[in-house]
mmCIF file of C-alpha atoms and ligand atoms in Angstrom:
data_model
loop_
_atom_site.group_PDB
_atom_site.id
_atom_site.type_symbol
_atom_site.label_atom_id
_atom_site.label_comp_id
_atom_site.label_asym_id
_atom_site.label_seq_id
_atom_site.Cartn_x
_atom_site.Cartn_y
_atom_site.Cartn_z
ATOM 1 C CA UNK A 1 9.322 -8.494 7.593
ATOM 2 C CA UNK A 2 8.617 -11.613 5.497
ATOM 3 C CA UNK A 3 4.725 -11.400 3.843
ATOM 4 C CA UNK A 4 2.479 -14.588 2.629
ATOM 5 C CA UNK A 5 0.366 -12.756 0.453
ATOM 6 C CA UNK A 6 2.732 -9.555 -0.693
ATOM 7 C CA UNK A 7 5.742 -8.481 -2.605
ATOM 8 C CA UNK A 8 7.578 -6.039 -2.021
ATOM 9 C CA UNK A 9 10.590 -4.473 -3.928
ATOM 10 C CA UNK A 10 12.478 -1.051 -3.637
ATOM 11 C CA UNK A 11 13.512 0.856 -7.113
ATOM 12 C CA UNK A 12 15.425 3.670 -5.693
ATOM 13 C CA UNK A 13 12.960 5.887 -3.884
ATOM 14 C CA UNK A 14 9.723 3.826 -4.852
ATOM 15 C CA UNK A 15 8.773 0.766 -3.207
ATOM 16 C CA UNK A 16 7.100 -1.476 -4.878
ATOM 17 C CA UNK A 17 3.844 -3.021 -3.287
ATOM 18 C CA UNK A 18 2.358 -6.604 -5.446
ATOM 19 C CA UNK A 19 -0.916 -8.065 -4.268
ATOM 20 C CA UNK A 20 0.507 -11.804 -4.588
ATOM 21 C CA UNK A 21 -2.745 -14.318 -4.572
ATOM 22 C CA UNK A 22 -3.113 -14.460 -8.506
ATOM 23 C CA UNK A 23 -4.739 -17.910 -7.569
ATOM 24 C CA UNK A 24 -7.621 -16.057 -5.946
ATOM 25 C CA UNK A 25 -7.283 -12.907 -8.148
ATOM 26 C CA UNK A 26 -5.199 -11.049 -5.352
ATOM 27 C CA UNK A 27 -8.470 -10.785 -3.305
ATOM 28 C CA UNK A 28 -8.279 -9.557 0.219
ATOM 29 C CA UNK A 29 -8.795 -11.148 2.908
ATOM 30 C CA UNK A 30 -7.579 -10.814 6.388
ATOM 31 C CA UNK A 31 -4.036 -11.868 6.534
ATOM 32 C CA UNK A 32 -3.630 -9.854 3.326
ATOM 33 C CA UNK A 33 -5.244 -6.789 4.669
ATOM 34 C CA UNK A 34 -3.211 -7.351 8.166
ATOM 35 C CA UNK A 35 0.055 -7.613 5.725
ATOM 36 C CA UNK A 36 -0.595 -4.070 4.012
ATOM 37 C CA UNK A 37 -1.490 -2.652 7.194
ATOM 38 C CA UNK A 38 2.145 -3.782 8.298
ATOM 39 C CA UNK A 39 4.055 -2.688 4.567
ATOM 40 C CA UNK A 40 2.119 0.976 5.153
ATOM 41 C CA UNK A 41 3.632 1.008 8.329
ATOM 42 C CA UNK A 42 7.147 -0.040 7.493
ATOM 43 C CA UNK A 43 6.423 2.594 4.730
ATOM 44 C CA UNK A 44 5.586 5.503 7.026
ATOM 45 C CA UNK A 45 8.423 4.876 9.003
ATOM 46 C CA UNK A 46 11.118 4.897 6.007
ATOM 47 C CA UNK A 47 12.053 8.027 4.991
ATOM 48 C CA UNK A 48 14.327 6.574 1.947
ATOM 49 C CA UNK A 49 10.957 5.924 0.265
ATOM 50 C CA UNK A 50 9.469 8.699 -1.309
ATOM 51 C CA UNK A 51 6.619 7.250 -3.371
ATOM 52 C CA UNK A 52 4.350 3.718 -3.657
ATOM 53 C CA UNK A 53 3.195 1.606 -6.302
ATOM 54 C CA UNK A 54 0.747 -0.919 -5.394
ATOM 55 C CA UNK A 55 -0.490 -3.738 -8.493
ATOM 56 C CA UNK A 56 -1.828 -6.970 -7.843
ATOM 57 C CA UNK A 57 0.389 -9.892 -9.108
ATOM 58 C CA UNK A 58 -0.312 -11.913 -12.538
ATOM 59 C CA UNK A 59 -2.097 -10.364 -15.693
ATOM 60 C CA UNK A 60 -5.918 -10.656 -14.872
ATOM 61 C CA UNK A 61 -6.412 -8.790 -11.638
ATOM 62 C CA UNK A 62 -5.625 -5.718 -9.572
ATOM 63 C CA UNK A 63 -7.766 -7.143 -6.509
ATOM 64 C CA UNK A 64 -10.785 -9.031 -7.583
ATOM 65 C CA UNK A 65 -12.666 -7.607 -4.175
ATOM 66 C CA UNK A 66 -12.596 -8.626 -0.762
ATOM 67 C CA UNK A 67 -12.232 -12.273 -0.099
ATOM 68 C CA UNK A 68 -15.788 -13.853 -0.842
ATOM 69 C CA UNK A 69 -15.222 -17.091 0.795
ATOM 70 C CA UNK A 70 -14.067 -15.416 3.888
ATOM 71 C CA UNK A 71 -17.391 -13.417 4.438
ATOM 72 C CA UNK A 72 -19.620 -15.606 3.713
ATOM 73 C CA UNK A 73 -18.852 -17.487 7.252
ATOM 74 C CA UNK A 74 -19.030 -14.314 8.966
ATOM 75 C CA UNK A 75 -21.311 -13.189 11.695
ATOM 76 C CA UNK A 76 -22.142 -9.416 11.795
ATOM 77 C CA UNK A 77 -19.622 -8.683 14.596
ATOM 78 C CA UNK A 78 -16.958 -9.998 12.649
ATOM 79 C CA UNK A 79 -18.114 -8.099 9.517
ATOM 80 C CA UNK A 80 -18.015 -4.705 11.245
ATOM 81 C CA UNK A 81 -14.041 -5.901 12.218
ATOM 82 C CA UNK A 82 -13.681 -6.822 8.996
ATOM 83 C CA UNK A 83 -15.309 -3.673 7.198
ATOM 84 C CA UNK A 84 -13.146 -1.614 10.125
ATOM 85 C CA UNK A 85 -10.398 -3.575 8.660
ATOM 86 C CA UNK A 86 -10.343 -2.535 5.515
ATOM 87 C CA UNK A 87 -11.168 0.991 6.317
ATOM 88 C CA UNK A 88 -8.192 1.369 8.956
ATOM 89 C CA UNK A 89 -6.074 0.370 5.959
ATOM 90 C CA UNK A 90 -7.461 2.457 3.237
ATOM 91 C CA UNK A 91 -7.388 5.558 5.567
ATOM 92 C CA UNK A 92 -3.789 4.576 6.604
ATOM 93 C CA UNK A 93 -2.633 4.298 2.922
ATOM 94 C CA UNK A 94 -5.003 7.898 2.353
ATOM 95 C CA UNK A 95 -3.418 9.390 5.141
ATOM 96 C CA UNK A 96 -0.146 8.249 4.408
ATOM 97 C CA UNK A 97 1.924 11.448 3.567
ATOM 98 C CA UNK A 98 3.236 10.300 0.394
ATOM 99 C CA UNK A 99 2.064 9.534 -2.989
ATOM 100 C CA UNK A 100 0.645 6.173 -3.228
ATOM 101 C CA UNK A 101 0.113 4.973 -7.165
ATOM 102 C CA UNK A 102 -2.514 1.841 -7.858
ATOM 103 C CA UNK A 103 -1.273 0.655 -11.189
ATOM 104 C CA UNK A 104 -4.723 -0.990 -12.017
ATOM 105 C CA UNK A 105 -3.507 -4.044 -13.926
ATOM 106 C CA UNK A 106 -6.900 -6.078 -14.331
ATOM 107 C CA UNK A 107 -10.248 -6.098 -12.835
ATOM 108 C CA UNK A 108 -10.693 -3.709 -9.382
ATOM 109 C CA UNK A 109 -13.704 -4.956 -8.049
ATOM 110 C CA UNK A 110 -15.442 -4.128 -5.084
ATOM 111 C CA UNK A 111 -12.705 -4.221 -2.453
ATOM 112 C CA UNK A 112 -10.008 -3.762 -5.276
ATOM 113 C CA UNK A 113 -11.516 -0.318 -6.434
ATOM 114 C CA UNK A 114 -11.734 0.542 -2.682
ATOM 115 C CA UNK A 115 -8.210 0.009 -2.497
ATOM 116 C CA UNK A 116 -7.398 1.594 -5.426
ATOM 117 C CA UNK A 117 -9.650 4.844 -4.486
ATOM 118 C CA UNK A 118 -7.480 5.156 -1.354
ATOM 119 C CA UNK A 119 -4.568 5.586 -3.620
ATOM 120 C CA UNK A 120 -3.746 9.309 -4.412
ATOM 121 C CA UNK A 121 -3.450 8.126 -8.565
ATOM 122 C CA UNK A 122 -4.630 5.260 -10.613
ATOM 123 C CA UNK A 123 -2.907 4.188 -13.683
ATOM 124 C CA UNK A 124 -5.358 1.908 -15.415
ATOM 125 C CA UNK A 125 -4.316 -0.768 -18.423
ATOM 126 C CA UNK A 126 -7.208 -0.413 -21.357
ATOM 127 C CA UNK A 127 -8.220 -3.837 -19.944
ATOM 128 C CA UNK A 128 -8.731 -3.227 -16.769
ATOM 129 C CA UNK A 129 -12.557 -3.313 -15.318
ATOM 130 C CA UNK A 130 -13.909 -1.414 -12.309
ATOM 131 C CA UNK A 131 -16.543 -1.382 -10.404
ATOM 132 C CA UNK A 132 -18.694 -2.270 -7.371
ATOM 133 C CA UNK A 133 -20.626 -5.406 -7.642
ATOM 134 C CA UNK A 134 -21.120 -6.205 -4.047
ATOM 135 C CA UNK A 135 -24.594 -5.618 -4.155
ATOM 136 C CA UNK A 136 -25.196 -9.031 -6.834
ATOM 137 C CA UNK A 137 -23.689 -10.717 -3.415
ATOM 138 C CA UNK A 138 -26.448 -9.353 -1.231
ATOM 139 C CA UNK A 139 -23.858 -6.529 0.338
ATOM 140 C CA UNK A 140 -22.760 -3.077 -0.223
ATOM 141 C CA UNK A 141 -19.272 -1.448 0.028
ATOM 142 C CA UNK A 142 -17.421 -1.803 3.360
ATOM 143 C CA UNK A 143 -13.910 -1.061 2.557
ATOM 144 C CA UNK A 144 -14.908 2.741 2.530
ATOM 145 C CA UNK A 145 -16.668 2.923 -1.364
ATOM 146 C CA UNK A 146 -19.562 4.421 -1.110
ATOM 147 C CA UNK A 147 -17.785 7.496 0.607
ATOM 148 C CA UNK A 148 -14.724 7.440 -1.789
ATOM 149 C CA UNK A 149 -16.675 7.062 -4.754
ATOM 150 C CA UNK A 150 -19.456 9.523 -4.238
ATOM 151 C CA UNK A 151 -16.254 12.035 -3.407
ATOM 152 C CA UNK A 152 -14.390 11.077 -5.933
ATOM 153 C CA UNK A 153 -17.270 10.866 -9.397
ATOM 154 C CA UNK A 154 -19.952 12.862 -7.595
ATOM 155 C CA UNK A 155 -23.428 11.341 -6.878
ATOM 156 C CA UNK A 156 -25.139 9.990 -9.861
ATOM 157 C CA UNK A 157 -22.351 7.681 -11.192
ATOM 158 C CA UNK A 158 -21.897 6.655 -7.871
ATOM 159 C CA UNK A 159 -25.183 5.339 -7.479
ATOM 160 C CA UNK A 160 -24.902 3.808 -11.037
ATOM 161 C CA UNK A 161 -21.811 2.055 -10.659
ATOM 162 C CA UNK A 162 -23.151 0.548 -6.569
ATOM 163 C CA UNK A 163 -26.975 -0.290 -7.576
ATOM 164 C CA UNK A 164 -26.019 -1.927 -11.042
ATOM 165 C CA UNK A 165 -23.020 -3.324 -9.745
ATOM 166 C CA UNK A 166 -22.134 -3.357 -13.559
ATOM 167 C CA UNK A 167 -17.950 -3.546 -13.401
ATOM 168 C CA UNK A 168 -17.320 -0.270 -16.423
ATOM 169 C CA UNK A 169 -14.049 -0.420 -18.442
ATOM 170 C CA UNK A 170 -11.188 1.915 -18.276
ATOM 171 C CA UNK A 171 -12.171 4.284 -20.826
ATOM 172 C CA UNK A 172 -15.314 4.795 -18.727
ATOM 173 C CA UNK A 173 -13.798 5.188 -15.714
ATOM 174 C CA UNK A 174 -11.190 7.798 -17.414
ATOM 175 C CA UNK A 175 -14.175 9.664 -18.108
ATOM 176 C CA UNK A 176 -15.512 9.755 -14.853
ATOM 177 C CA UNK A 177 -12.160 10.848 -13.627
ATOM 178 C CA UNK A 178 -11.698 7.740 -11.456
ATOM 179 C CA UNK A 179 -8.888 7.158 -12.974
ATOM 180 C CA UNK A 180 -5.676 9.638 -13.926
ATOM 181 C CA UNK A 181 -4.292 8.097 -17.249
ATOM 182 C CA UNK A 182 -5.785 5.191 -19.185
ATOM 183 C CA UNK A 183 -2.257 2.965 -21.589
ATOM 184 C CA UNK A 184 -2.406 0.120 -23.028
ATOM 185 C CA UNK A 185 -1.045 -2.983 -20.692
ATOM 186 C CA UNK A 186 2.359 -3.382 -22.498
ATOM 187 C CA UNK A 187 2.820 0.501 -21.592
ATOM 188 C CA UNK A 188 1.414 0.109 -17.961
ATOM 189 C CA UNK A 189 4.411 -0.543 -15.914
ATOM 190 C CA UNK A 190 6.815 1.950 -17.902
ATOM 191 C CA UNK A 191 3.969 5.084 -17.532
ATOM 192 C CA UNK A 192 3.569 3.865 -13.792
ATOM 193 C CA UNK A 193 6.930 3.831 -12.954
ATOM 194 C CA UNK A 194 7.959 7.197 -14.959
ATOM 195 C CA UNK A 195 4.770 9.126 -13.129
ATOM 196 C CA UNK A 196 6.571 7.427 -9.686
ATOM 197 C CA UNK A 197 10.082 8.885 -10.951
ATOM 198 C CA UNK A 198 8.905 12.257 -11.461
ATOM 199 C CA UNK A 199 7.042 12.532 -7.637
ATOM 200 C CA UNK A 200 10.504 10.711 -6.251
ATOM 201 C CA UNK A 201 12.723 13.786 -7.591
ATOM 202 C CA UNK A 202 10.094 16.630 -6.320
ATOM 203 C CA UNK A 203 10.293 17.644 -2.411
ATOM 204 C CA UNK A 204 8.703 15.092 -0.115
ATOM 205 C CA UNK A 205 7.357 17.624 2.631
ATOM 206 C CA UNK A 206 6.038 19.915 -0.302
ATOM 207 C CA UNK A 207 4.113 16.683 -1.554
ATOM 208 C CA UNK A 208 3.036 15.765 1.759
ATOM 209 C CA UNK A 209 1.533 19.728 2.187
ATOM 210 C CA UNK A 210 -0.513 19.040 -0.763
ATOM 211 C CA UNK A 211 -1.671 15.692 0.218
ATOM 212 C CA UNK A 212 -2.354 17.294 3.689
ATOM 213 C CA UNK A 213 -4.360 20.072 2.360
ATOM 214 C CA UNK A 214 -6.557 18.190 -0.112
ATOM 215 C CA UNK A 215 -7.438 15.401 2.334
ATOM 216 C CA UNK A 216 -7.449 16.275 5.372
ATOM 217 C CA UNK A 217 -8.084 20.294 4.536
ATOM 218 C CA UNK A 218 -10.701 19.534 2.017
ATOM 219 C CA UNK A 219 -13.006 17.854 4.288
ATOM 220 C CA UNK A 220 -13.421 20.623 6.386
ATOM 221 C CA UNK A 221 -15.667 24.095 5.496
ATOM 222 C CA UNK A 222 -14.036 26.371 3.077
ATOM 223 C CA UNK A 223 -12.828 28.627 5.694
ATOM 224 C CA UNK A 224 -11.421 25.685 7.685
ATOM 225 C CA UNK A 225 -9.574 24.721 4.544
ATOM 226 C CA UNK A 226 -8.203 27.858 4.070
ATOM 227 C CA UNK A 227 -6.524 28.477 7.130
ATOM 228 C CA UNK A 228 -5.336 24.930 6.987
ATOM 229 C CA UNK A 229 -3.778 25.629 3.496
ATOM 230 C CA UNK A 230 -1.943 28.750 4.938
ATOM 231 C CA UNK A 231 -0.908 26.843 7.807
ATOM 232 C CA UNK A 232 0.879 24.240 5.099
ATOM 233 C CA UNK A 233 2.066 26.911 2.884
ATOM 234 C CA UNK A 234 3.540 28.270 5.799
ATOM 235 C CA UNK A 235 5.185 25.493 6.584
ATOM 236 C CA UNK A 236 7.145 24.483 3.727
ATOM 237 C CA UNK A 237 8.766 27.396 4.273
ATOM 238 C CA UNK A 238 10.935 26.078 7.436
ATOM 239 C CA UNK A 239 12.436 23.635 4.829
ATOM 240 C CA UNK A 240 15.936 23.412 2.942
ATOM 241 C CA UNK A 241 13.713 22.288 0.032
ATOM 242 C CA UNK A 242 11.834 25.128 -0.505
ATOM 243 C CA UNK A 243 15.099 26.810 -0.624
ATOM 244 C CA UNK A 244 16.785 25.178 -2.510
ATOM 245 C CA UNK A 245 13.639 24.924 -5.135
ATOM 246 C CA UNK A 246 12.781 28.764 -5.419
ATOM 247 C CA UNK A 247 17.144 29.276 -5.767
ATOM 248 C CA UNK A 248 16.969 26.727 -8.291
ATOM 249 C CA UNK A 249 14.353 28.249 -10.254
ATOM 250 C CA UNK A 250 16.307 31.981 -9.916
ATOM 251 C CA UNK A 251 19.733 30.505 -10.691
ATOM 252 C CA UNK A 252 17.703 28.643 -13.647
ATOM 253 C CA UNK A 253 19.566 24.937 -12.741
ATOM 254 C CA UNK A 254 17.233 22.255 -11.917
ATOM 255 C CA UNK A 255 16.725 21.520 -8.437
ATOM 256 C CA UNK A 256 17.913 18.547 -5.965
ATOM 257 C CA UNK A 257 15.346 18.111 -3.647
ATOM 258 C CA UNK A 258 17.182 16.297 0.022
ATOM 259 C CA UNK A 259 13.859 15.722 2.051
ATOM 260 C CA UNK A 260 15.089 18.401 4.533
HETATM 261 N N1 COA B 1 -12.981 -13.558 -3.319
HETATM 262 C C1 COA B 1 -12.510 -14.806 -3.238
HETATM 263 N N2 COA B 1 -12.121 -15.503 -4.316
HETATM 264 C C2 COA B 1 -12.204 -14.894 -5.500
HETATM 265 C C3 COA B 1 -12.671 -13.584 -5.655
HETATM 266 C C4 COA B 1 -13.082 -12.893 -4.485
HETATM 267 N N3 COA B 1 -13.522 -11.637 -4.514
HETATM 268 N N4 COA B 1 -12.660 -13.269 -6.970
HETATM 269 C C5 COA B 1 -12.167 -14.340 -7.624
HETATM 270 N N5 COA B 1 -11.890 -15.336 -6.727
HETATM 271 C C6 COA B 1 -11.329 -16.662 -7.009
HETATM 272 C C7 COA B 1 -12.369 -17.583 -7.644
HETATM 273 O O1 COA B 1 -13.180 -18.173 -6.644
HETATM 274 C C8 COA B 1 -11.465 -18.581 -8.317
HETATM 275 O O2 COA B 1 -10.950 -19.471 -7.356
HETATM 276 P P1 COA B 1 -10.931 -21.079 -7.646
HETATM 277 O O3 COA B 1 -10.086 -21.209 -8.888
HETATM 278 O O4 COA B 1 -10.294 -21.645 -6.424
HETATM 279 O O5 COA B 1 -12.353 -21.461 -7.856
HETATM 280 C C9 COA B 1 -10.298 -17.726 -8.788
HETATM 281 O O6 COA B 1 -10.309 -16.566 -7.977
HETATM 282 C C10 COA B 1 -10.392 -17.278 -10.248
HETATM 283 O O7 COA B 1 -11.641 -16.623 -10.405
HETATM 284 P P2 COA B 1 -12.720 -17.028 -11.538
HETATM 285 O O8 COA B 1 -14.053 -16.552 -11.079
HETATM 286 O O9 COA B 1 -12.588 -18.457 -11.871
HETATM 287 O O10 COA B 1 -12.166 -16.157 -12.754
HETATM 288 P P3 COA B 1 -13.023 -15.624 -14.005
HETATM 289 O O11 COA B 1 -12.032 -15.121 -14.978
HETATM 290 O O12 COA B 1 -14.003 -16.638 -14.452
HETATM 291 O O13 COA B 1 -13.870 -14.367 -13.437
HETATM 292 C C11 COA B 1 -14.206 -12.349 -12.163
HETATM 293 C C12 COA B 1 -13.211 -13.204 -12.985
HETATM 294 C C13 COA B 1 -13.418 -11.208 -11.553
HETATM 295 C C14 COA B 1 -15.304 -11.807 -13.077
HETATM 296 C C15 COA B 1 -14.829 -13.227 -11.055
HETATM 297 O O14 COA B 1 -13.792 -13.893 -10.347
HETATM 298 C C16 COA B 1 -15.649 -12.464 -10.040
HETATM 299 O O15 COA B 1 -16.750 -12.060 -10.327
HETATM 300 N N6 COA B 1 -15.090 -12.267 -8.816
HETATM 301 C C17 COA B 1 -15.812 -11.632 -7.741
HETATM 302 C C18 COA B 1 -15.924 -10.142 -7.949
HETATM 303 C C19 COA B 1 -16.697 -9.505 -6.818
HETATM 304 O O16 COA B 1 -17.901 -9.679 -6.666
HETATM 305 N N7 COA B 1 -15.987 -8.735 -5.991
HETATM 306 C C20 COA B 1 -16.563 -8.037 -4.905
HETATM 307 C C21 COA B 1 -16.375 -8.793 -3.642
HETATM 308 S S1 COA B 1 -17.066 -7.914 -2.269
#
């Protein structure tokens, strides 16, 4: 399907995701948030792709937030759609059952951090900036950051980074573990897409067991979690993959994962 405000290119098993609105720094606003509602979808429903990237288009800007001059003609019905919006979307893209990559190209502000917190790993240039400024608009998080954030750098940065509002470079953020690697931006695309090579070879359902188990058994109670980690272990044992990787390993040849 045909997008106004996305690209989107296959490289073997990846598929490439590009924020296109460099003009407005890729922010989001509701046709773009509609459109990668519709590309997750397509996504889910593909088995030939294994793993996501998603950037924002141009050299400046992952996504500079959600799309200011959109909300500030909304009334608060149609900013509780909107915030739904943009939390429908970041749990579908959470929820996904593959690896999704944010290659953090530029600023991730406010909306643009949301959407990269959603992602399973964030690649961040040395450039980049992060952070959640919403509140030097009057607002707070809707896309789903306070709850991501507080999960994701525990409680006291998370207050730091949403009262200040003070965007924190990449080096920072590294540090904070909110985000996986930190390269320079010459080196982005080449570490992204090697990281997206490596999860394209390994076995899709044993990938979507650990997704399964960290985000959907993780926020449960410890014993919950458990049994729902047992209940995945188990599982990957009904597939040709897990075969095929533990014969691999025995016959000491690398493995060829099929998806089956
Ligand atoms: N929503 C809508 N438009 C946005 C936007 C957003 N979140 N962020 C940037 N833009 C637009 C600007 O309005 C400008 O459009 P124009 O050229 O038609 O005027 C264009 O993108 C370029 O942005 P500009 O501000 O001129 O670039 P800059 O390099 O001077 O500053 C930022 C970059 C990121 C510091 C600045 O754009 C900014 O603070 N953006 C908002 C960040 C934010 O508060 N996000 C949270 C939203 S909830």
């Amino acid at each position: 399907m045909p997008f106004h405000n996305l690209l989107v290119e296959d490289r073997g098993a990846i598929r490439l995701v590009t924020l296109n609105r460099p003009d407005k720094l890729n922010a989001l606003n509701r046709e773009t948030l509609q459109e990668l509602h519709a590309a997750f979808e397509e996504i889910a429903n593909d088995d030939t792709v294994r793993v996501v990237v998603l950037t924002g288009a141009g050299s400046k800007a992952f996504v500079a937030g959600a799309d200011i001059a959109e909300m500030n003609g909304l009334s608060p019905i149609q900013a509780r759609d909107f915030s739904r919006l943009g939390q429908q979307l970041m749990r579908r893209i959470e929820l996904l059952g593959k690896p999704v990559i944010a290659m953090v190209n530029g600023f991730a502000l406010g909306g643009g951090l949301e959407l990269a917190m959603c992602c399973h790993l964030r690649i961040a240039a040395e450039s980049a900036k992060l952070g959640q400024p919403e509140v030097g608009l009057g607002l707070i998080p809707g896309f789903g950051g306070t709850q991501r954030l507080l999960r994701l750098v525990g409680r006291g940065p998370a207050l730091e980074l949403c009262l200040l509002g003070q965007p924190i470079d990449a080096a920072r953020a590294a540090a904070l573990n909110l985000v996986a690697r930190v390269v320079p931006a010459a080196e982005l695309a080449a570490e992204t897409f090697a990281m997206a090579e490596k999860l394209a070879d390994a076995a899709p359902q044993a990938l979507r067991g650990v997704l399964d188990a960290l985000l959907v058994g993780g926020e449960t109670s410890l014993e919950a979690g458990l049994d729902y980690e047992t209940q995945a272990f188990a599982l990957a044992f009904s597939t040709d993959d897990m075969k095929e990787g533990t014969s691999a390993f025995l016959s000491r040849r690398k493995p060829t994962f099929t998806g089956s």
